[in-house]
Structure formats: C-alpha cells, structure tokens
C-alpha cells in the first residue's frame, strides 16, 4: 500500500493529473486505469474517481504503483506494409484496429503488429506505447499510418507534422451531392457532455481547450447508394485534431456515410464509416527526398462503391 498526501499548493488539482505527477515515467492511461479499477481509495476505503479534485489535508491510498505499460509483440496479427526502408515504415491499417494500446493487456493493435515485425521500434517515440508510430487514425478508419524506425527519424518527422508540412489525403464518401471544392475551418473541442465526440467550440461555449482544424475537399464523383445521393470526396488535412474530418464534414451538412456518431447515413450491412487515409507527402528525414506514399482502398470500401 502506498500513501500519498497533497501539499497545500496542490489543492484543487484533478486527482488523475496529481497522481501522474508522482509517477512521471508512467503513461497517464495507467494512472487512470488504476483509478477506474478501484486502486486508489481514501483511508476509509472509499474509491476515488479520476475527475475529483485533490483536497487540502487529504490522504490517498494506492493499492500498488501504476505499472509502466509496455507493448507486447503479436506476430499473429496481419501487417500490411506499403513501404519500408531503414528509416521509415508506411502501413495500411485495417478498419477495426486501434493504432496503439491503451493498456498493457491489449495485444491487437497496429503497434503490437509493428513491434513483432520490427523489434527496434520498441523504444522509439514519445512514450512506451508509441512503437515509432507518428500519427493516429480512428479505429474504424482504414489506411496509411507512418512509423519511424529510429528516435532521430521520429523526431525529424514529428517536426514536419508539427509544422503542418505533411500533406495527408483521405477518401471520404459523404451523404448528399457536393458540386464544388471547399475549405472548412473550425475550432474543435471535446464534447463536455458526451465523451468521444467533438463539437464546434464557437457554438459550445462551455467546451474547453479548442483546437484549430482545417480541412479541404474536392468532389470526385457522385453516386447513389440504396437510393441515397452520395459524393466521393478527396480530402486534404494538415492539422491533426481528433475526428477532424468526420466532425467538420458533418458540421457542414455532409456527414460521412456509415458514421453513426456524426449522423451519417448507414447502408445495410456496412459496419463502419467510409473514411480511408489514402496518402501522405513529406520529406524523407534522412535523404531529404520528396516522398508520396499511398495505401490502396480496402475491399469493403470498394464493394460499397460498386453498389452505387
């Protein structure tokens, strides 16, 4: 049992953030998991919640220290490699797979597959669960994900992402007929009332920490799916906010087909949203050469297009 007492200056901090400060080498997800499983209590045995505030003079008991999460290699997972060299990996992630685990017992993510094939990525990134993966796409979004094989390459490519110098392009099928290209700019924030959904912070004034999101789109062709008019879009983003494309297109009246969370039309038997990370353009971190890497559209998306 570990006993921790806050100082006067720490009063009012969120409990999960305060605990994370005591274990700087441990991912915050491990701290939250300890809280969610009743691993932190008051002296009388009352379990503590992650969002509660630290109390002056309080005492918190930890059944154990939060463990350092490590990714477990899983060679049984398929790994679709689009490109590889000694510095960079480009992977075609299937829908239904997370990019990285949120806890040590998760073994079915892209990171688990990458680590099994390329063990050197185990120490690459900004945390123990990164495994060299440079950016994330949603669980039910398929397509291109970049990874670095060394820490120096990771730092160089992350600098390009931070400078909005990586041109990421997606394919999206949206409801309605879109006749002209457009550009969307919003301040997105996590929904304060419904976790797991983004909102327009200019409308939701109680939303915290808004993030600028810019998305451009160009119509490729129109079609009808089960009698519903739809448009296939080429989408480009340089910012990388959670659910950026899905939320912005929905706010503009063009929800992505199959996207239940943001009001998309759902074709019969289609289990996910029609969004695919098609390509990324960047400068190679070692040679400086211009790179354009592409991941082909997945069979389930191709099959839906054939239905139109």
Short mmCIF file of C-alpha atoms in Angstrom, two decimals:
data_model
loop_
_atom_site.label_atom_id
_atom_site.label_comp_id
_atom_site.label_asym_id
_atom_site.label_seq_id
_atom_site.Cartn_x
_atom_site.Cartn_y
_atom_site.Cartn_z
CA UNK A 1 0.00 0.00 0.00
CA UNK A 2 1.31 3.47 -0.95
CA UNK A 3 0.18 6.55 0.97
CA UNK A 4 0.27 9.99 -0.68
CA UNK A 5 -0.67 13.36 0.81
CA UNK A 6 -1.06 16.56 -1.25
CA UNK A 7 0.63 19.81 -0.29
CA UNK A 8 -1.39 22.98 0.22
CA UNK A 9 -0.30 24.23 -3.20
CA UNK A 10 -1.70 21.10 -4.88
CA UNK A 11 -5.23 21.56 -3.57
CA UNK A 12 -7.81 21.62 -6.37
CA UNK A 13 -5.77 19.68 -8.94
CA UNK A 14 -7.53 16.84 -10.73
CA UNK A 15 -6.70 13.63 -8.93
CA UNK A 16 -5.51 11.79 -12.05
CA UNK A 17 -3.20 14.66 -13.02
CA UNK A 18 -1.85 14.94 -9.47
CA UNK A 19 -1.12 11.21 -9.31
CA UNK A 20 0.51 11.28 -12.74
CA UNK A 21 2.90 13.93 -11.42
CA UNK A 22 4.08 11.46 -8.79
CA UNK A 23 4.81 8.82 -11.44
CA UNK A 24 6.31 10.79 -14.37
CA UNK A 25 7.66 7.71 -16.16
CA UNK A 26 4.25 6.02 -16.24
CA UNK A 27 1.69 6.79 -19.00
CA UNK A 28 -1.33 8.69 -17.72
CA UNK A 29 -3.54 5.92 -19.09
CA UNK A 30 -2.02 3.57 -16.49
CA UNK A 31 -2.89 6.05 -13.73
CA UNK A 32 -6.44 6.33 -14.99
CA UNK A 33 -6.74 2.56 -15.21
CA UNK A 34 -5.66 2.24 -11.57
CA UNK A 35 -8.38 4.74 -10.59
CA UNK A 36 -11.04 3.07 -12.74
CA UNK A 37 -10.38 -0.32 -11.13
CA UNK A 38 -10.67 0.99 -7.56
CA UNK A 39 -6.93 1.03 -6.95
CA UNK A 40 -6.97 4.45 -5.23
CA UNK A 41 -9.03 4.98 -2.08
CA UNK A 42 -9.44 7.26 0.91
CA UNK A 43 -8.31 5.88 4.30
CA UNK A 44 -11.87 4.68 4.99
CA UNK A 45 -11.82 2.57 1.84
CA UNK A 46 -13.92 4.83 -0.40
CA UNK A 47 -12.74 4.50 -4.04
CA UNK A 48 -11.62 7.73 -5.72
CA UNK A 49 -12.67 8.92 -9.18
CA UNK A 50 -10.20 10.28 -11.72
CA UNK A 51 -12.01 13.61 -12.13
CA UNK A 52 -12.33 14.54 -8.48
CA UNK A 53 -10.24 17.34 -7.03
CA UNK A 54 -7.39 16.92 -4.59
CA UNK A 55 -8.39 18.06 -1.12
CA UNK A 56 -6.21 20.01 1.26
CA UNK A 57 -5.15 17.73 4.10
CA UNK A 58 -6.40 14.68 2.24
CA UNK A 59 -4.80 11.26 2.18
CA UNK A 60 -4.87 8.83 -0.74
CA UNK A 61 -4.01 5.14 -0.58
CA UNK A 62 -2.77 3.27 -3.66
CA UNK A 63 -3.05 -0.50 -3.63
CA UNK A 64 0.01 -0.56 -5.91
CA UNK A 65 2.07 1.79 -8.02
CA UNK A 66 0.74 2.22 -11.58
CA UNK A 67 2.81 0.00 -13.81
CA UNK A 68 4.87 1.12 -16.77
CA UNK A 69 2.94 -0.07 -19.81
CA UNK A 70 4.81 -1.98 -22.47
CA UNK A 71 3.61 -3.07 -25.87
CA UNK A 72 3.56 -6.84 -26.33
CA UNK A 73 4.60 -8.01 -29.82
CA UNK A 74 1.90 -10.02 -31.56
CA UNK A 75 3.25 -11.84 -34.65
CA UNK A 76 -0.19 -13.39 -35.31
CA UNK A 77 -1.60 -10.02 -36.42
CA UNK A 78 -1.50 -9.20 -40.14
CA UNK A 79 0.72 -6.27 -41.09
CA UNK A 80 0.19 -4.65 -44.49
CA UNK A 81 3.41 -2.85 -45.41
CA UNK A 82 3.08 -0.20 -48.10
CA UNK A 83 6.70 0.99 -47.92
CA UNK A 84 9.80 0.35 -45.84
CA UNK A 85 13.41 1.45 -45.73
CA UNK A 86 15.93 1.79 -42.93
CA UNK A 87 14.23 4.90 -41.57
CA UNK A 88 10.53 4.93 -42.42
CA UNK A 89 7.63 2.49 -42.44
CA UNK A 90 4.28 3.07 -44.13
CA UNK A 91 1.46 0.73 -43.12
CA UNK A 92 -2.07 0.13 -44.37
CA UNK A 93 -4.11 -0.18 -41.17
CA UNK A 94 -7.35 -2.13 -41.46
CA UNK A 95 -10.60 -0.81 -40.01
CA UNK A 96 -11.43 -2.16 -36.56
CA UNK A 97 -7.84 -1.89 -35.28
CA UNK A 98 -6.51 0.79 -32.92
CA UNK A 99 -3.14 2.33 -33.70
CA UNK A 100 -1.79 1.87 -30.16
CA UNK A 101 -2.87 0.06 -26.99
CA UNK A 102 -4.35 1.97 -24.06
CA UNK A 103 -3.27 -0.68 -21.56
CA UNK A 104 -0.60 -3.43 -21.37
CA UNK A 105 -3.15 -6.23 -21.80
CA UNK A 106 -4.21 -5.00 -25.25
CA UNK A 107 -2.41 -7.02 -27.91
CA UNK A 108 -4.47 -6.47 -31.06
CA UNK A 109 -3.33 -3.00 -32.15
CA UNK A 110 -1.14 -1.83 -35.00
CA UNK A 111 1.70 -1.18 -32.55
CA UNK A 112 1.63 -4.84 -31.44
CA UNK A 113 1.94 -5.94 -35.07
CA UNK A 114 4.70 -3.46 -35.93
CA UNK A 115 6.76 -4.40 -32.86
CA UNK A 116 6.57 -8.10 -33.76
CA UNK A 117 7.98 -7.46 -37.25
CA UNK A 118 10.35 -4.58 -36.40
CA UNK A 119 11.52 -5.00 -32.78
CA UNK A 120 13.78 -1.93 -32.95
CA UNK A 121 10.72 0.37 -32.76
CA UNK A 122 10.08 -0.68 -29.16
CA UNK A 123 11.98 2.29 -27.76
CA UNK A 124 11.08 4.80 -30.45
CA UNK A 125 8.67 7.65 -29.81
CA UNK A 126 7.43 9.92 -27.06
CA UNK A 127 6.17 7.17 -24.74
CA UNK A 128 6.37 3.43 -24.07
CA UNK A 129 3.27 2.68 -26.18
CA UNK A 130 4.34 4.62 -29.28
CA UNK A 131 6.43 1.98 -31.09
CA UNK A 132 7.56 4.56 -33.63
CA UNK A 133 4.02 5.39 -34.81
CA UNK A 134 3.97 9.03 -35.86
CA UNK A 135 0.25 9.79 -36.00
CA UNK A 136 -3.07 8.09 -35.37
CA UNK A 137 -6.22 7.46 -37.34
CA UNK A 138 -9.51 6.36 -35.81
CA UNK A 139 -10.17 2.72 -35.04
CA UNK A 140 -12.73 2.38 -37.85
CA UNK A 141 -10.76 4.48 -40.34
CA UNK A 142 -8.54 2.41 -42.62
CA UNK A 143 -5.42 3.44 -44.44
CA UNK A 144 -1.95 4.89 -44.28
CA UNK A 145 -0.06 5.22 -40.99
CA UNK A 146 3.60 6.27 -40.86
CA UNK A 147 6.14 4.96 -38.36
CA UNK A 148 9.81 5.72 -37.65
CA UNK A 149 12.45 3.06 -37.04
CA UNK A 150 14.83 5.26 -35.00
CA UNK A 151 14.39 8.04 -32.46
CA UNK A 152 16.20 10.55 -34.68
CA UNK A 153 13.84 9.82 -37.57
CA UNK A 154 10.86 10.04 -35.23
CA UNK A 155 11.92 13.50 -34.02
CA UNK A 156 12.55 14.75 -37.56
CA UNK A 157 9.19 13.58 -38.88
CA UNK A 158 7.29 14.80 -35.82
CA UNK A 159 8.80 18.22 -36.52
CA UNK A 160 7.29 18.07 -40.02
CA UNK A 161 3.90 17.14 -38.57
CA UNK A 162 4.11 19.97 -36.03
CA UNK A 163 4.96 22.44 -38.80
CA UNK A 164 1.92 21.20 -40.81
CA UNK A 165 4.33 20.22 -43.58
CA UNK A 166 2.93 16.70 -44.05
CA UNK A 167 0.18 16.62 -46.68
CA UNK A 168 -2.29 13.92 -45.63
CA UNK A 169 -5.07 12.96 -48.03
CA UNK A 170 -8.16 10.86 -47.41
CA UNK A 171 -11.02 9.40 -49.39
CA UNK A 172 -14.47 10.00 -47.88
CA UNK A 173 -17.95 9.12 -49.09
CA UNK A 174 -20.49 11.64 -47.81
CA UNK A 175 -24.25 12.00 -47.93
CA UNK A 176 -25.63 14.46 -50.45
CA UNK A 177 -24.46 15.93 -53.73
CA UNK A 178 -21.32 18.08 -53.46
CA UNK A 179 -20.75 20.11 -56.61
CA UNK A 180 -17.71 22.27 -55.81
CA UNK A 181 -14.49 22.14 -53.80
CA UNK A 182 -14.47 23.77 -50.38
CA UNK A 183 -12.44 24.56 -47.30
CA UNK A 184 -13.60 24.14 -43.71
CA UNK A 185 -12.10 25.78 -40.67
CA UNK A 186 -13.36 25.18 -37.13
CA UNK A 187 -12.24 25.31 -33.54
CA UNK A 188 -12.90 21.76 -32.39
CA UNK A 189 -13.13 20.65 -28.77
CA UNK A 190 -14.10 17.52 -26.89
CA UNK A 191 -17.81 17.50 -26.10
CA UNK A 192 -18.11 18.42 -22.39
CA UNK A 193 -21.34 16.44 -22.05
CA UNK A 194 -20.82 13.43 -24.33
CA UNK A 195 -17.29 11.94 -24.24
CA UNK A 196 -15.94 10.60 -27.51
CA UNK A 197 -17.50 13.28 -29.70
CA UNK A 198 -16.09 16.57 -30.97
CA UNK A 199 -18.03 19.83 -31.06
CA UNK A 200 -17.70 23.26 -32.69
CA UNK A 201 -16.29 25.39 -29.88
CA UNK A 202 -17.76 28.56 -31.40
CA UNK A 203 -21.20 27.11 -30.66
CA UNK A 204 -20.46 25.13 -27.49
CA UNK A 205 -19.11 27.90 -25.31
CA UNK A 206 -18.51 25.58 -22.34
CA UNK A 207 -16.11 23.42 -24.38
CA UNK A 208 -12.51 23.52 -23.13
CA UNK A 209 -9.19 23.78 -25.00
CA UNK A 210 -10.40 24.32 -28.58
CA UNK A 211 -8.06 23.23 -31.38
CA UNK A 212 -7.90 24.75 -34.86
CA UNK A 213 -8.83 22.31 -37.62
CA UNK A 214 -8.59 22.98 -41.36
CA UNK A 215 -9.95 20.56 -43.95
CA UNK A 216 -10.14 20.97 -47.74
CA UNK A 217 -12.21 18.76 -50.02
CA UNK A 218 -12.78 18.20 -53.73
CA UNK A 219 -15.66 16.16 -55.18
CA UNK A 220 -14.51 13.21 -57.29
CA UNK A 221 -17.81 11.70 -58.41
CA UNK A 222 -21.43 11.33 -57.37
CA UNK A 223 -23.35 8.10 -56.97
CA UNK A 224 -26.42 6.67 -55.28
CA UNK A 225 -26.23 4.09 -52.51
CA UNK A 226 -29.57 2.45 -51.68
CA UNK A 227 -31.28 5.37 -53.36
CA UNK A 228 -29.39 7.96 -51.30
CA UNK A 229 -27.34 10.54 -53.26
CA UNK A 230 -23.68 10.46 -52.17
CA UNK A 231 -20.43 12.09 -53.21
CA UNK A 232 -16.93 10.66 -53.14
CA UNK A 233 -14.51 13.31 -51.88
CA UNK A 234 -10.77 13.77 -52.00
CA UNK A 235 -9.95 15.30 -48.59
CA UNK A 236 -6.74 17.04 -47.53
CA UNK A 237 -5.70 17.99 -44.00
CA UNK A 238 -2.56 19.48 -42.50
CA UNK A 239 -3.81 19.79 -38.92
CA UNK A 240 -4.50 16.62 -36.95
CA UNK A 241 -7.37 17.05 -34.48
CA UNK A 242 -9.39 14.11 -33.13
CA UNK A 243 -12.26 13.20 -35.51
CA UNK A 244 -11.35 16.26 -37.58
CA UNK A 245 -12.66 15.14 -40.98
CA UNK A 246 -15.69 13.35 -39.58
CA UNK A 247 -16.77 16.27 -37.40
CA UNK A 248 -16.10 19.07 -39.88
CA UNK A 249 -17.87 17.40 -42.78
CA UNK A 250 -20.84 16.70 -40.52
CA UNK A 251 -20.98 20.31 -39.32
CA UNK A 252 -21.02 21.37 -42.99
CA UNK A 253 -24.03 19.15 -43.72
CA UNK A 254 -22.01 16.37 -45.38
CA UNK A 255 -21.78 13.55 -42.81
CA UNK A 256 -19.66 10.58 -43.81
CA UNK A 257 -21.61 7.52 -44.92
CA UNK A 258 -21.72 4.95 -42.13
CA UNK A 259 -20.67 7.42 -39.41
CA UNK A 260 -23.29 6.82 -36.74
CA UNK A 261 -21.58 9.15 -34.27
CA UNK A 262 -21.86 12.19 -36.54
CA UNK A 263 -25.21 11.50 -38.21
CA UNK A 264 -24.15 9.66 -41.35
CA UNK A 265 -26.47 7.55 -43.49
CA UNK A 266 -25.81 3.85 -42.75
CA UNK A 267 -26.13 1.43 -45.69
CA UNK A 268 -27.45 -2.02 -44.89
CA UNK A 269 -24.71 -4.35 -43.70
CA UNK A 270 -22.00 -1.68 -43.74
CA UNK A 271 -20.35 -1.75 -40.28
CA UNK A 272 -18.13 1.35 -40.30
CA UNK A 273 -17.68 4.84 -41.67
CA UNK A 274 -16.37 5.37 -45.21
CA UNK A 275 -13.09 7.14 -44.49
CA UNK A 276 -9.71 5.96 -45.72
CA UNK A 277 -6.28 7.56 -45.23
CA UNK A 278 -5.09 7.41 -48.83
CA UNK A 279 -1.68 9.09 -48.89
CA UNK A 280 0.94 11.23 -47.17
CA UNK A 281 3.54 13.52 -48.75
CA UNK A 282 6.61 14.62 -46.78
CA UNK A 283 10.37 15.00 -46.99
CA UNK A 284 12.41 11.91 -46.20
CA UNK A 285 14.11 12.64 -42.85
CA UNK A 286 17.48 11.29 -43.97
CA UNK A 287 17.79 11.91 -47.71
CA UNK A 288 15.58 14.99 -47.95
CA UNK A 289 13.84 13.48 -50.99
CA UNK A 290 10.15 14.22 -51.58
CA UNK A 291 8.06 11.19 -50.64
CA UNK A 292 4.49 10.34 -51.64
CA UNK A 293 3.23 7.11 -50.11
CA UNK A 294 -0.21 5.67 -50.82
CA UNK A 295 -2.41 2.94 -49.37
CA UNK A 296 -4.96 1.37 -51.73
CA UNK A 297 -8.65 1.49 -50.87
CA UNK A 298 -9.80 -1.53 -48.87
CA UNK A 299 -12.10 -4.16 -50.34
CA UNK A 300 -15.11 -3.27 -48.14
CA UNK A 301 -14.99 0.33 -49.39
CA UNK A 302 -14.56 -0.76 -52.99
CA UNK A 303 -17.54 -3.09 -52.59
CA UNK A 304 -19.74 -0.26 -51.31
CA UNK A 305 -18.78 1.91 -54.28
CA UNK A 306 -19.73 -0.91 -56.62
CA UNK A 307 -23.18 -0.93 -55.01
CA UNK A 308 -23.62 2.65 -56.27
#
